[in-house]
Structure formats: structure tokens, C-alpha cells
Amino acid sequence: MRIEGVKVTSEMAVSDEKEFAMDNEVISASEDEEFSDDERKHNKLLQAISSLGGKRRKNQNERSEASLQVSEFFVSAEGAGDKVGLSDLLGTVEKTTGATKTKKQLRNLQNRKETLELPLNKEQAEKIQRSVAYEKTTKEVTDWQSIIVQNQKAEQMVFPLNQEPSGPKRVEQVVAGWKAETPLEQEVFRLLHMNRQPVHDPVLTPVEEASLKAMSLEEATIRRAELQKARALHSYYEAKAKREKKIKSKKYHRILKKAKRKEFVKQFEERMETDPTGALEELKKMGMSRMTERMSLKHQNSGKWAKSKAIMAKYDDSARKAMQEQLQINKDLTQKIVTISDDEHETPEESETVPDFVNDVEPITDHLNPWMRSRLPQEEPEISCVTPDKPQTSEEEEEERDEEEELLADFQRKRALRQIEDDDLIPTAAEKQKVTCEVSREEVVGEVTVEISDSDENESEEEEEEDVSHFNTLFKLMSSEKTHEGPAPTPDQQEDEEQLDEGQIRVRNMEDLEVLEEVSDPRPGKVAAQSMPQPTASDPLAKKSKREINLSDVLTKEAKTIKVALTPTVVDDEEHEEQISIIKEAFAGDDVISDFLIDKRKQEEAGRPKVVDLTLPGWGEWGGMGVKTSLRKRKRFRKKMAPAPSRQDQKLPDVIISEKRNSSIATHQVSHLPFPFQNPTQFESCIRTPIGQTWNTQTAVKKMTMPKVVTTVGAIIEPLVKEDYIKHKSTKPTGKGPAILLNDRRGAKDGKPSDKNKGRDSHKRRRNKP
Amino acid sequence: MKVKVLCRNPDDYVRETTRDIQRVPRNYDPKLHPFEVPREYTRALNATKLERVFAKPFVASLDGHRDGISCIAKHAKSLSTVLSGACDGEVKVWNLPRRECVRTIQAHEGFVRGICSRFCGTSFFTVGDDKTIKQWNMEPPGYGVQEEPINTILGKAVVTGVDHHQREAMFATCGQTVDIYDEQRSSPIRSFSWGVDSFSCVRYNPVETDLLASCASDRSVVLYDMRESTPLRKVVMQLRSNTLCWNPMEAYYFTCSNEDSNLYTYDMRYLKCPVTVHVDHVSAVLDVDYSPTGREFVSASFDKTIRIFPKDKGRSREVYHTKRMQHVICVKWSADNKYVLSGSDEMNIRLWKANASEKLGVMSSREKTAANYNKKLMEKFQHHPQVKRIARHRHVPRDVLKQKRQQTEMKEARRRKEQNVRKHSKPGSVPLVPEKEKHVVAVVE
């Protein structure tokens, strides 16, 4: 409609103009001014007339359209009013060569008879536009998700988020618009400028800045790592050199020398081929050394030491040998070098050697130390002692290897031996256990102790028990005494009882058990009696304790290190006895332990479910005085309750754990599991970890009590800025017009469902997370 | 050669000054410090009690307006400046540290409906019942010079709200339509409308700065994108939303305060149901504002209380009220996350601490450590009934208490009825609708 309107007006304008042009043709130029005057008058008149009408007609021609027809020279374009059709434009295409494809397409289009679809009505169109826009915005906003989640999970957030780095600032950063004004200032700045010094008072000169730029953090770290490595290598090398220097073994040095010599010869030969002059120099050097040897009296047996040796040489074979050696060295050195022989030459330094054993690994003093033990397979004095009469082979390497094999074989043998011994021990212990069980069934206390010992063998570590173990042992000792005071046992029974008591102390494996048999004997009077009936058991132990220094014993995997602890426990025993006696004295009158046991049994009884009798007398049959309910009925209405869960103290003989709910504590206890926790143990562990300074180090406390949000006093916290967080700006620059047009809705719609699903899924995930 | 020696550094045992505490070598062997849980529990309990003892949130009251406060605005760059508009058309500029009014402008005839500061803090905009939008200079005029707005725009209809863009010279107003104005022009550059309704509030998203949201009188919340020609989407709720506020740290979350005494936090991507429903008020919620950290928000209600909610919790953590405070019309959270400002019907602006028991002055490092430890302890033992009881206890006005009881009873009755209906009808015919979904009527595309 609107377009048509415009067309009409433009047509009118065209006709007007034509008229105007005709007028112009008629009126001459001289009359021009007059005409304009007339026109003005005419217009005035018209205005006056129109104003008389009262209702002012609106001037419709306010808005003027830009059109082709307006021409300065009144040259009207031909056919300007006509519409330009597509066919007009495309007419030339047919004539041009090439572009056959386009031509074909055009022809196809022309032949098509289909009509275009009607445009959607306004509501629907807008709806689509809205939904597309919403999808787009949603997608854009979703970019924040990772940042938001990250912030939510952050242990600590410090606001304001983009804090300026502390440190020195430039003047122009602090004071805006400062300028050098006074002549002095200007002079100074001129000077600075000339010398390429910082003019505006930056902290760094350009050179410094450039150097800073050149040095990146990564490079620095790499460089540092390299330096570190170099230093470490250096230190290794140093240590190695030191160690080698310390080695006083003749043999070692001999081998080293030989290797060196070989190396040298090789090099020399190589040099002969490649660099004859260098080789010649070398030869000269050798000649020089020979000359010096010849001139000096070093190996001539003329020194103090040689003289003393010469005196001794008469009687001592070794002294004579040493002198001989010296002479030999002299001879070797003064010999003219033609080719370097492979014989064993001894340099003067080597003459002052130290006996071989110094070179060896120092004997192990602390066999408890696993590190020391690990070094054992190397050469050792004891090994050499073990294998002194082995025939020494001529070649050193072979000999060494032989020694090692020997050693290994020895270990094997010894280990096997030990295992046999252990196997022997185990059945005896088991037997003892069996006997104790049989005996203890007769007595209540005994039974309990057996249970305990059994369970202890099976159980892994339990902290609580360790805590109460002290009391446990005490209690056990006392109870055992008590049982002894009661029915007088036969001697062999007595013996068994003792072993039971020892079971009270935590035992994890058989070896522990063996050790503890000796350790915890409460009664001083029984020690002698105990040692008497157990000579067989104590013998191997004694042997072992002797063998502790023995190499083979130390080398086996299961080193009986615990046995060392024998001595202090004996002291403990004495303490026990003392305490026992004190307690005895204190509770001389009353029988605490039996009271306790009775008490416990009562508690257990009370906790057991009872049979509930639900019979109603007189229901369904006669009732009254003297009438009994029938047996059938009583049987039917007696209800057995389900057995109660086992008591916590079932396996703890000397503890009563009350499982009743304590109302005074209950007010302070959490009744149900709070939200983020999955199970009670999680919650308990959370509560159990202390966070205070009493239990933790300063830094740990600081870390644990770190507040989640930290704000600075007096600082404005600005909202997030998108540019700081989302780098890629996918959105187009803000166009003032609608960014989405209807014609691209199809593509958007196609992409829609998948996007939606994705978004929803992620949303769900996010909400499940916390 | 390396020589290893025992070394004792005096720094380890000598204190820096005599006023410092003595260094005590500590043995952290747990056996020496038994009963850690009971001891910490006691400490937590004490901390909770002390926290309640020291909870004195009220800081100051700013009086001077001669009618109810209708709107408050924060200064964009200055923490100590606050602007407020009253129902008699007066705008006052307050200095918070001095607690006095520094400037008074008769800005409009009738209500001042909305007020907002420009992002640079040099000027502010007010809208009023006289259909005008006025821009004022933040600097007061010289002595004897009359207060004149920098710019006045005459609108066609009453403008009920205004908000300024975060970084560009553009602002949005709402009335019968939501209009986006360029500061340089007198006519809106864009105008959104969707059906015939009037809007009560419009807010720019502070993070995604081209997004807007508005509350309409047809019980809906409408989302816009400034770059688009049409609104994006709207969600219609059971009752009308009064105001809304975007989360300044999380781009797609916003919270709206509703007439049904609840607040709803929405994710703008999933409008079908709110993320969280915040219940605790007993009467219509009139205003809401997020803390600048985006972790909490404060709401003002017709029931004469202010409540502070964690953004992801359904229940409030704090309620503020005084005897003299009437219906709270508007509320703002200060930009340093320390204070809350509330303007109420009885012509007063009140300044509250955001954390009721927080110490305001400078704290020494030891004080800070202790405070942190106490806070952590309370957090750790928050589920223990005694701690919870003390920490959650608040005194509320009698009216609120009564209404609360009444509402719980009503709610219970409704629940019971629904249960009964479900029991006596065909299985599946009365579906279980979660509380969150109950309040949304429709999402209109």
C-alpha cells in the first residue's frame, strides 16, 4: 500500500514538473523576477484564503523523496516512472557469451510456474523471531557456565576480583596531566631524554624493560632446572671422585690403573695415526718422566723408609719384598719406552697402599636399619671370614663373582634352615592353643580370654583396643590371679593358664606370640617355674638371640627385630606387679572383678529379648478365679522376639558398653544425616577432624579456617566484565537493526532441538552436582 | 667438606617485640591434646552464642524525607553517597559516613518512581509520575544557583522505572512499554512491548550488558536483548512480580520478588521452573537486591522486615526489623558488601550491617584468625541441634510470627487436602507437582 502511495506522489511530481517546464519556456528571462513576485503574492493570497477556512489543512508534502526526476538541467530521464523489471536487466545476459550456467538457471526459473508462499501472519512471525533470538541469547549466556561453576567451587574468592597489582606506579598513572614546567625541570628532562633515560619517570629504562621482556618465566624455569641438574651432576661427580679417592684397595687401584693405561695406549695409538706431532710430544713427555726418574733417587732405596727396611730385610720377608718392589718400579720407569707393555706396573703412589680390609664396607652395627641391611650383599668382612679357604682364582673378576655366588648359596641354605625351624615351632603353638581351649571351657574367665586371644590373632589393627590395652593387661593379670586363687589347678593346667594370659597382649602372628610368651608373665614367683617346663621352647629363642649378630640371621627377610624389645618389657612387668599389689591393697575387702563379671552378665541378660505373653485370660473360654488358660492358647500367644543384635562388648571381657540412648547426650547429638553427606562415617570423620590451633600447625589452621569470601574494606566490587572472562567475541558488533531476519529462520530452526537438548542435559548435570 | 651442625635460629623462639605474644613451642602429639571433638564442640557452641550476643545489625537511620521513600540508588563510584527518591517527588543525596543529607532536589511532581546513577557517577536519572525523565548532575550547583536538570525528556506515559546501562550511554525505562534511550536523544531508540500491560521494573544485566528483564503487570517477567527488535521470552507466574535483580557475578541468574511473599531465582535459560524458591516472608516482597559478591541477596517486604537469603538456599539466614520500621519499599546492598540500606514507608532510610555480628572497625590479625576459626567452627557444627537452635533463633514481630503460624497451618491444610484428593481419585489423575513448578503458569515464547 505504502509503496503504491509513494509511486502516485512521484507521478504527480513528474506531471507538475512538466507543466513548470512548459511555463518556463513561455516566460522570458526578463520577466522572471516579476513572475516570482507574482507567485509570492499568489501564495500569500492562497494562505490568507486557507486561514479563513479556520481548519488548517496540513501540508502533506513535508517529506520529499529522493527521485531520479529532479534534475538541474531539466533533463528528464526517459521512462523514469516505469518499473525496471528483472527481465529488462537480464536481457543483456542472453547476448553475452559465457556464464552458461547462470543462463541455464535463469531459463529454468522463467519456466517455473509455482507461486511463492504467503508470508506468515505477524504474530507467528514475531513468535519465531523471538524464539530464535532467545535461543541465540541463551547460547551466548551459556558461555559463562564454566566460569560460574568454577567460582562456585572455588575455595576462596577475593573481592574485588580484578585487583591492581601492588608495587610502584608511574607518576602519570597517579597524577594525570603533569608536565615539566620550570626551566630546571625542562633541562633535566632534556638531559634524560638525550641519554635515553626514563623521561616520564617509569620504573624501568627501556633497556631494562627489553631485558625483562626477553626473560620469560618459562625460560627462567627451564634455565633454573638446567642449572639445578648441572649442579646435581657436579655434586654426584664430586662425591664419586671422593669415594674413589678414599678407596684404598690395592686390587681396585691396580684394575683402575690397568684400565687407564689401556685407555691411554689406545689414545696414543689413535693419536699416532691422526696427529703424529701430538703423539711425538707425548713420547717426549714420557721420555722426560723417565729422565726425572733416572735423576731422582726416589725408588733407589736410599730414603729413610728404605733404609729401615733394609735393616729389617734380613729377618723380614715382607720388608725384603717391599724393597724389591721399589727397585722393580725404578727399573720399570727408567726402562726406555718403545712399546708399552701389558705387564703390571706399579706407580710410585701405589707403593703406599693400605691393607685390603679398610676398603671394604664398614661392618654393620645397626642391623635394625634396613638401609644398612640392603648394602649387605656387597663385600663384607664376615663373608671373607665365612669363605677364607676358598681357592683364589687368578682373575679378580671371576673371583668376585664366585664369592657372590657363594654368598647367595649360603643365604639360601640358611634361610631354608630357618624355615624348617619355624615350621617346627608353629605346630607346638597350635597344640598349646588347643589345650588351653579345652581347659578354659571349665571356667568362665578362661573362656573369655580364649576368645580374645583367638580374635586378636585374626583381627587387624584396632585403635580403640590399643588404647584400652593397658587396662586390659592389668585386668587380665588380676583376673588370672583371681582364678588361680579360686580352684587350685593342677600343675599342667597352671602352665596352660599362663599361656592364656599372654594371649591377652596383642598378637598378630606366630612370632609375636613366641616373643610375648616370655614377655608378659605377671607373677614373679612363677618365672622360675615357667622356665623349667619350657626348655625346648626357650632354647631356639636363645639360639636366635645369639644369632642376631650373625650375618645369616640379619639377612633373612623376617628379621626378629622385636626380640630386642625383650629387656624393657621385663621392666614393665615389674611395674605391673607393683600396680597390682597397690590395687590389691586398695580393694582388699571387695571382690571387684567377680562383681564386674556378674554385672556384665546381668546387663547381657537384660539386653536379651524376652518372650512376650499375649494371652488374655477369659478370651474365648471361661475365665475367673482358679480357671487356667489352656496350654494351647498360651502356646499360641507367646511371642518370641527377634534376637537382639550382638553387643559391642561381646568380645571385650573387661568392658561394659552401654548401648542405651543417653538422653542427656542426645540433645547434643545429630539425629539424622545432614544433607551433603552420603553416609554417617563421612559425617563422623568430618566432625572428628579438629581444625583448631590446639591440634594443628599454624599454616594448617590458616588453610582450614580460610573464609570463603574475602572483601576489602572500602573497595567497590564491580560486576564481572565479559571481556575479561570470555575472550572470543562470537557476537557481531552491536547493530542497531534487528540482527535476525525472518528468512534465516529455517537454518536456525534446524539447529534448535539439538541445542536445546544439550543445554538441558548440561543443566541437569549442573544441578545434580552440588 | 660439609659440616653439619645443630642450628638454633633465634627467630624461632624470640618474639619480635615485647608486645607480641610469647612463642610457645608446641607438641602436636594428639595424645597430649585429647577430647578434640568435645572441646571443639564447646568452642563452637560458645562461638555461636557470642555471635548472637554481638548481632547488632542496625547502624543508622537517615531521616529527612517528608514522605515515604519510593526508591534508593547507589552511587556508581562512591561508597559513601546514596540517592533516594520519595513519594512527594523529592530526591535527596546522602552522605553515609556523616549520616546527613547533603542535597535536596524537588525533582518531580508526584512520586519519584525510579532513580539510577550513571555508570561513571557523574550524573543520575530520575523518573516520576509527571511523565518526565530527568538527568541531574551529581555535583550540586553553586550557591544561589537553582537546581536544574541537565536534560529532561517528556514521555507519553508515566514512567515507573529506570536503569542505566553498565558501560554505554544508554538507559532503559519502563512504563507502558520498555524503552531504551540513548542519552543524546529525546526519543527512545528502541521500544519493546508485548501485549497490553504496564511494567513495574526494568533492570539491565550487569554482566551480559545487553540483556534486560522487566516485571509486567500481567504477572509476567519478560526478558529482552537490546540488540534484538523483539522481546526474548516471558514467564507468567501465579502472582505479579514487583521487582527483579540480576546476579552481578552469574550472568544468567536473576531473582524476582513476588506478591505471593516468595522470591524466585530463575536461570534465564530454563524458565519453566525457578531454580530456587525463597520462602520466609509473610507478605508481598517489594524489592530485592543482590550483594555485589553475588552470593546473597536482600529482600524488602510489606511485612515490615528485611531478609537476607543465600542465593541457593530456600530459607533466609537473617531477618532485620525495628519497631518503627513500616512497610519496606526499597532495599539496596552496598557496593563493598558490608551494608544494607532500606527505605521504608515512614520516611526513613536505615543502614544495616550485612553481617549482623561482624565487627566494623579495623581488626588485628589475631582477631581475624579467631573470627575465622569461630566461623568455621560454627559451620562445622551447624547440624548439631544445640548449635543450630541458637544460630537459627531470631526474634520477629508478633504480627509476623502470627502470620507465619497461620500460613504454615494453611499450607499444611492444603497439603492434606491434596493428599486426600489424591487418595480418593484414580491413581495418576492427581499428579504430584513439585513446589517449584507450582508457581509458574506458563512460559510464553
PDB file of N, CA and C in Angstrom, chain A residues 46-73:
ATOM      1  N   LEU A  46      -3.361  32.720  -1.304  1.00  0.00           N
ATOM      2  CA  LEU A  46      -3.852  31.365  -1.019  1.00  0.00           C
ATOM      3  C   LEU A  46      -3.832  31.081   0.475  1.00  0.00           C
ATOM      4  N   GLN A  47      -2.764  31.505   1.088  1.00  0.00           N
ATOM      5  CA  GLN A  47      -2.642  31.278   2.542  1.00  0.00           C
ATOM      6  C   GLN A  47      -3.752  32.002   3.284  1.00  0.00           C
ATOM      7  N   ALA A  48      -3.964  33.229   2.875  1.00  0.00           N
ATOM      8  CA  ALA A  48      -4.989  34.012   3.551  1.00  0.00           C
ATOM      9  C   ALA A  48      -6.341  33.329   3.423  1.00  0.00           C
ATOM     10  N   ILE A  49      -6.576  32.804   2.234  1.00  0.00           N
ATOM     11  CA  ILE A  49      -7.868  32.138   1.997  1.00  0.00           C
ATOM     12  C   ILE A  49      -7.971  30.903   2.871  1.00  0.00           C
ATOM     13  N   SER A  50      -6.874  30.191   2.861  1.00  0.00           N
ATOM     14  CA  SER A  50      -6.928  28.949   3.639  1.00  0.00           C
ATOM     15  C   SER A  50      -7.092  29.247   5.124  1.00  0.00           C
ATOM     16  N   SER A  51      -6.475  30.309   5.609  1.00  0.00           N
ATOM     17  CA  SER A  51      -6.590  30.637   7.030  1.00  0.00           C
ATOM     18  C   SER A  51      -8.022  31.043   7.355  1.00  0.00           C
ATOM     19  N   LEU A  52      -8.695  31.596   6.376  1.00  0.00           N
ATOM     20  CA  LEU A  52     -10.086  31.968   6.615  1.00  0.00           C
ATOM     21  C   LEU A  52     -10.928  30.735   6.915  1.00  0.00           C
ATOM     22  N   GLY A  53     -10.557  29.689   6.286  1.00  0.00           N
ATOM     23  CA  GLY A  53     -11.312  28.454   6.451  1.00  0.00           C
ATOM     24  C   GLY A  53     -11.314  27.936   7.890  1.00  0.00           C
ATOM     25  N   GLY A  54     -10.471  28.452   8.724  1.00  0.00           N
ATOM     26  CA  GLY A  54     -10.425  28.043  10.149  1.00  0.00           C
ATOM     27  C   GLY A  54      -9.625  26.782  10.320  1.00  0.00           C
ATOM     28  N   LYS A  55     -10.006  25.731   9.696  1.00  0.00           N
ATOM     29  CA  LYS A  55      -9.272  24.470   9.827  1.00  0.00           C
ATOM     30  C   LYS A  55      -8.077  24.491   8.883  1.00  0.00           C
ATOM     31  N   ARG A  56      -6.971  24.373   9.470  1.00  0.00           N
ATOM     32  CA  ARG A  56      -5.763  24.457   8.667  1.00  0.00           C
ATOM     33  C   ARG A  56      -5.487  23.129   7.992  1.00  0.00           C
ATOM     34  N   ARG A  57      -5.320  23.212   6.749  1.00  0.00           N
ATOM     35  CA  ARG A  57      -5.010  21.961   6.060  1.00  0.00           C
ATOM     36  C   ARG A  57      -3.524  21.659   6.233  1.00  0.00           C
ATOM     37  N   LYS A  58      -3.291  20.440   6.505  1.00  0.00           N
ATOM     38  CA  LYS A  58      -1.892  20.057   6.737  1.00  0.00           C
ATOM     39  C   LYS A  58      -1.153  19.963   5.428  1.00  0.00           C
ATOM     40  N   ASN A  59       0.029  20.410   5.462  1.00  0.00           N
ATOM     41  CA  ASN A  59       0.835  20.306   4.253  1.00  0.00           C
ATOM     42  C   ASN A  59       1.383  18.894   4.125  1.00  0.00           C
ATOM     43  N   GLN A  60       0.948  18.219   3.133  1.00  0.00           N
ATOM     44  CA  GLN A  60       1.285  16.809   3.010  1.00  0.00           C
ATOM     45  C   GLN A  60       2.696  16.601   2.454  1.00  0.00           C
ATOM     46  N   ASN A  61       3.169  17.600   1.759  1.00  0.00           N
ATOM     47  CA  ASN A  61       4.405  17.393   1.028  1.00  0.00           C
ATOM     48  C   ASN A  61       5.654  17.708   1.861  1.00  0.00           C
ATOM     49  N   GLU A  62       5.516  17.496   3.129  1.00  0.00           N
ATOM     50  CA  GLU A  62       6.651  17.782   4.000  1.00  0.00           C
ATOM     51  C   GLU A  62       7.840  16.894   3.676  1.00  0.00           C
ATOM     52  N   ARG A  63       7.509  15.657   3.524  1.00  0.00           N
ATOM     53  CA  ARG A  63       8.593  14.698   3.295  1.00  0.00           C
ATOM     54  C   ARG A  63       8.823  14.574   1.808  1.00  0.00           C
ATOM     55  N   SER A  64       9.994  14.839   1.374  1.00  0.00           N
ATOM     56  CA  SER A  64      10.256  14.742  -0.052  1.00  0.00           C
ATOM     57  C   SER A  64      11.136  13.532  -0.303  1.00  0.00           C
ATOM     58  N   GLU A  65      10.749  12.818  -1.318  1.00  0.00           N
ATOM     59  CA  GLU A  65      11.501  11.614  -1.623  1.00  0.00           C
ATOM     60  C   GLU A  65      12.619  11.966  -2.602  1.00  0.00           C
ATOM     61  N   ALA A  66      13.700  11.305  -2.443  1.00  0.00           N
ATOM     62  CA  ALA A  66      14.759  11.487  -3.429  1.00  0.00           C
ATOM     63  C   ALA A  66      14.356  10.754  -4.678  1.00  0.00           C
ATOM     64  N   SER A  67      14.357  11.419  -5.790  1.00  0.00           N
ATOM     65  CA  SER A  67      13.929  10.736  -7.012  1.00  0.00           C
ATOM     66  C   SER A  67      14.820  11.102  -8.189  1.00  0.00           C
ATOM     67  N   LEU A  68      14.710  10.299  -9.188  1.00  0.00           N
ATOM     68  CA  LEU A  68      15.540  10.473 -10.384  1.00  0.00           C
ATOM     69  C   LEU A  68      15.178  11.734 -11.173  1.00  0.00           C
ATOM     70  N   GLN A  69      13.898  12.096 -11.027  1.00  0.00           N
ATOM     71  CA  GLN A  69      13.397  13.147 -11.903  1.00  0.00           C
ATOM     72  C   GLN A  69      13.987  14.522 -11.612  1.00  0.00           C
ATOM     73  N   VAL A  70      14.435  14.707 -10.400  1.00  0.00           N
ATOM     74  CA  VAL A  70      14.948  16.025 -10.051  1.00  0.00           C
ATOM     75  C   VAL A  70      16.273  16.222 -10.778  1.00  0.00           C
ATOM     76  N   SER A  71      16.236  17.186 -11.673  1.00  0.00           N
ATOM     77  CA  SER A  71      17.451  17.416 -12.426  1.00  0.00           C
ATOM     78  C   SER A  71      17.662  18.915 -12.570  1.00  0.00           C
ATOM     79  N   GLU A  72      18.890  19.303 -12.464  1.00  0.00           N
ATOM     80  CA  GLU A  72      19.214  20.731 -12.529  1.00  0.00           C
ATOM     81  C   GLU A  72      18.909  21.294 -13.922  1.00  0.00           C
ATOM     82  N   PHE A  73      19.163  20.450 -14.863  1.00  0.00           N
ATOM     83  CA  PHE A  73      19.061  20.923 -16.244  1.00  0.00           C
ATOM     84  C   PHE A  73      17.770  20.498 -16.906  1.00  0.00           C
TER      85      PHE A  73
END
